[in-house]
Amino acid sequence: MAAEIDELKLKNSTMKKPKKTENEEWQISTWTHRAWLATGCAAVLFSIAKSIHLLNLHAPTNPRPWVESVLAAFIAYILADLGSGIYHWAIDNYGGPNTPIFGSQIVGFQGHHQQPWVITRKQLANNLYLTAASVAAFVIPINMLSSYPPLLAFVGVFGASEIFSQQFHAWAHTPRRTLPPAVAALQDAGILLAPSQHAAHHRPPYDNNYCIVSGVWNGVLDRSRFFLGLEMVFYRVFGYRPRSWGEPNS
């Protein structure tokens, strides 16, 4: 009898294992994901490296171009937070599974509202590849055509911030005890998105705190009802209602 029970347990565990593997496929990085992430990272690193090379070549002792490039990089990081918020708002509220290019990400963000911790289980390239591919398509032509250091510094930092915005987002959902100390310190300093700030986004109707790089724009955009204004424009011009209007408490 005991032997039969052991055999039955072994059979059940064997039958369940493929199901578990299939369910976990969504979080695994493929070589395609890694290739796109590598391409995006190479593009933004080339921008920054080219900017520094040109500054060393043409203005090694002139501080003005260096100051302009550093200022451009700082502005890029600030604006990247705004860009992440507008993008997050758009895919949270419009489109669906059949939307070209972004359909899978739209579905993922909708599921994220119901299971916010799931993002912490995705491998790095799986989480970042789509944004990396979009950034590469934008940055590579600029790298080829521009020799203006502040512009190259701007697109390099802006692109890198957008690529890794989803990782900053994942860290905002990660238990603090498991975060690298440097990440926790950057969150406390307001340089990266803080979990306490992002938590407000995960309450219905999911219509605030969209920015996920540093979160510095969230207060300004929410107090001014910036996104509500955009939604009213879209509704009046195109007739599209945002998903947030159908949520409880909207």
mmCIF file of N, CA, C and O in Angstrom, residues 7 14 41 44 47 77 82 99 107 115 120 123 132 160-161 172 176 182 187 205 211 226 230 244:
data_model
loop_
_atom_site.group_PDB
_atom_site.id
_atom_site.type_symbol
_atom_site.label_atom_id
_atom_site.label_comp_id
_atom_site.label_asym_id
_atom_site.label_seq_id
_atom_site.Cartn_x
_atom_site.Cartn_y
_atom_site.Cartn_z
ATOM 1 N N GLU A 7 4.195 5.799 -5.390
ATOM 2 C CA GLU A 7 4.146 5.846 -6.852
ATOM 3 C C GLU A 7 3.152 6.894 -7.337
ATOM 4 O O GLU A 7 3.403 7.615 -8.307
ATOM 5 N N THR A 14 5.229 14.588 -11.246
ATOM 6 C CA THR A 14 5.724 14.600 -12.623
ATOM 7 C C THR A 14 4.727 15.278 -13.548
ATOM 8 O O THR A 14 5.102 16.023 -14.454
ATOM 9 N N CYS A 41 21.200 49.284 -24.770
ATOM 10 C CA CYS A 41 22.267 49.750 -23.873
ATOM 11 C C CYS A 41 23.482 50.230 -24.654
ATOM 12 O O CYS A 41 24.095 51.245 -24.304
ATOM 13 N N VAL A 44 22.794 53.830 -26.088
ATOM 14 C CA VAL A 44 22.878 54.962 -25.157
ATOM 15 C C VAL A 44 24.304 55.136 -24.634
ATOM 16 O O VAL A 44 24.761 56.270 -24.414
ATOM 17 N N SER A 47 26.195 57.048 -27.226
ATOM 18 C CA SER A 47 25.863 58.479 -27.184
ATOM 19 C C SER A 47 26.702 59.203 -26.146
ATOM 20 O O SER A 47 27.284 60.260 -26.412
ATOM 21 N N TYR A 77 17.457 63.466 -17.404
ATOM 22 C CA TYR A 77 16.972 62.567 -16.349
ATOM 23 C C TYR A 77 15.644 63.058 -15.777
ATOM 24 O O TYR A 77 14.738 62.259 -15.509
ATOM 25 N N LEU A 82 9.105 62.372 -16.616
ATOM 26 C CA LEU A 82 7.868 62.831 -17.251
ATOM 27 C C LEU A 82 7.492 61.914 -18.417
ATOM 28 O O LEU A 82 6.322 61.523 -18.558
ATOM 29 N N THR A 99 -3.218 45.638 -30.027
ATOM 30 C CA THR A 99 -2.497 46.854 -30.413
ATOM 31 C C THR A 99 -1.124 46.482 -30.961
ATOM 32 O O THR A 99 -0.380 45.746 -30.299
ATOM 33 N N VAL A 107 -1.269 44.496 -21.969
ATOM 34 C CA VAL A 107 -1.845 43.401 -21.186
ATOM 35 C C VAL A 107 -1.067 43.215 -19.885
ATOM 36 O O VAL A 107 -1.644 43.018 -18.817
ATOM 37 N N GLN A 115 -1.879 42.116 -9.780
ATOM 38 C CA GLN A 115 -0.808 41.360 -9.121
ATOM 39 C C GLN A 115 0.504 42.150 -9.211
ATOM 40 O O GLN A 115 1.414 41.791 -9.958
ATOM 41 N N THR A 120 8.418 41.735 -10.011
ATOM 42 C CA THR A 120 9.699 41.454 -9.365
ATOM 43 C C THR A 120 10.235 40.073 -9.740
ATOM 44 O O THR A 120 11.402 39.768 -9.464
ATOM 45 N N GLN A 123 12.778 38.284 -15.247
ATOM 46 C CA GLN A 123 14.203 38.472 -15.447
ATOM 47 C C GLN A 123 14.459 39.792 -16.164
ATOM 48 O O GLN A 123 13.592 40.325 -16.850
ATOM 49 N N ALA A 132 13.887 48.972 -24.554
ATOM 50 C CA ALA A 132 15.238 49.061 -25.126
ATOM 51 C C ALA A 132 15.186 49.096 -26.650
ATOM 52 O O ALA A 132 15.924 49.854 -27.286
ATOM 53 N N ALA A 160 18.790 55.913 -21.568
ATOM 54 C CA ALA A 160 19.140 54.959 -20.509
ATOM 55 C C ALA A 160 18.097 54.968 -19.394
ATOM 56 O O ALA A 160 17.723 53.907 -18.868
ATOM 57 N N SER A 161 17.619 56.148 -19.041
ATOM 58 C CA SER A 161 16.604 56.260 -17.986
ATOM 59 C C SER A 161 15.314 55.570 -18.394
ATOM 60 O O SER A 161 14.668 54.894 -17.570
ATOM 61 N N ALA A 172 10.574 49.329 -6.919
ATOM 62 C CA ALA A 172 9.571 49.960 -6.063
ATOM 63 C C ALA A 172 8.593 48.937 -5.497
ATOM 64 O O ALA A 172 7.862 49.243 -4.546
ATOM 65 N N ARG A 176 12.142 45.829 0.812
ATOM 66 C CA ARG A 176 13.348 46.633 1.051
ATOM 67 C C ARG A 176 14.526 45.785 1.542
ATOM 68 O O ARG A 176 15.674 46.048 1.193
ATOM 69 N N ALA A 182 22.565 50.307 -2.107
ATOM 70 C CA ALA A 182 22.676 51.517 -2.931
ATOM 71 C C ALA A 182 21.331 51.892 -3.535
ATOM 72 O O ALA A 182 20.986 53.081 -3.619
ATOM 73 N N GLN A 187 16.501 55.445 -3.533
ATOM 74 C CA GLN A 187 15.058 55.628 -3.341
ATOM 75 C C GLN A 187 14.791 56.635 -2.225
ATOM 76 O O GLN A 187 13.926 57.508 -2.368
ATOM 77 N N PRO A 205 -8.865 54.321 -8.729
ATOM 78 C CA PRO A 205 -8.959 53.909 -10.141
ATOM 79 C C PRO A 205 -7.635 53.936 -10.909
ATOM 80 O O PRO A 205 -7.648 54.067 -12.125
ATOM 81 N N CYS A 211 4.462 58.288 -13.066
ATOM 82 C CA CYS A 211 5.890 58.399 -13.394
ATOM 83 C C CYS A 211 6.703 57.393 -12.590
ATOM 84 O O CYS A 211 6.491 57.247 -11.372
ATOM 85 N N PHE A 226 -3.306 66.983 -14.844
ATOM 86 C CA PHE A 226 -2.786 66.984 -16.208
ATOM 87 C C PHE A 226 -3.342 65.821 -17.019
ATOM 88 O O PHE A 226 -3.793 66.002 -18.159
ATOM 89 N N LEU A 230 -5.807 65.498 -20.453
ATOM 90 C CA LEU A 230 -5.532 64.731 -21.667
ATOM 91 C C LEU A 230 -6.674 63.764 -21.977
ATOM 92 O O LEU A 230 -7.064 63.600 -23.139
ATOM 93 N N SER A 244 -9.380 54.030 -16.788
ATOM 94 C CA SER A 244 -9.500 54.474 -15.399
ATOM 95 C C SER A 244 -10.905 54.987 -15.087
ATOM 96 O O SER A 244 -11.342 54.944 -13.937
#
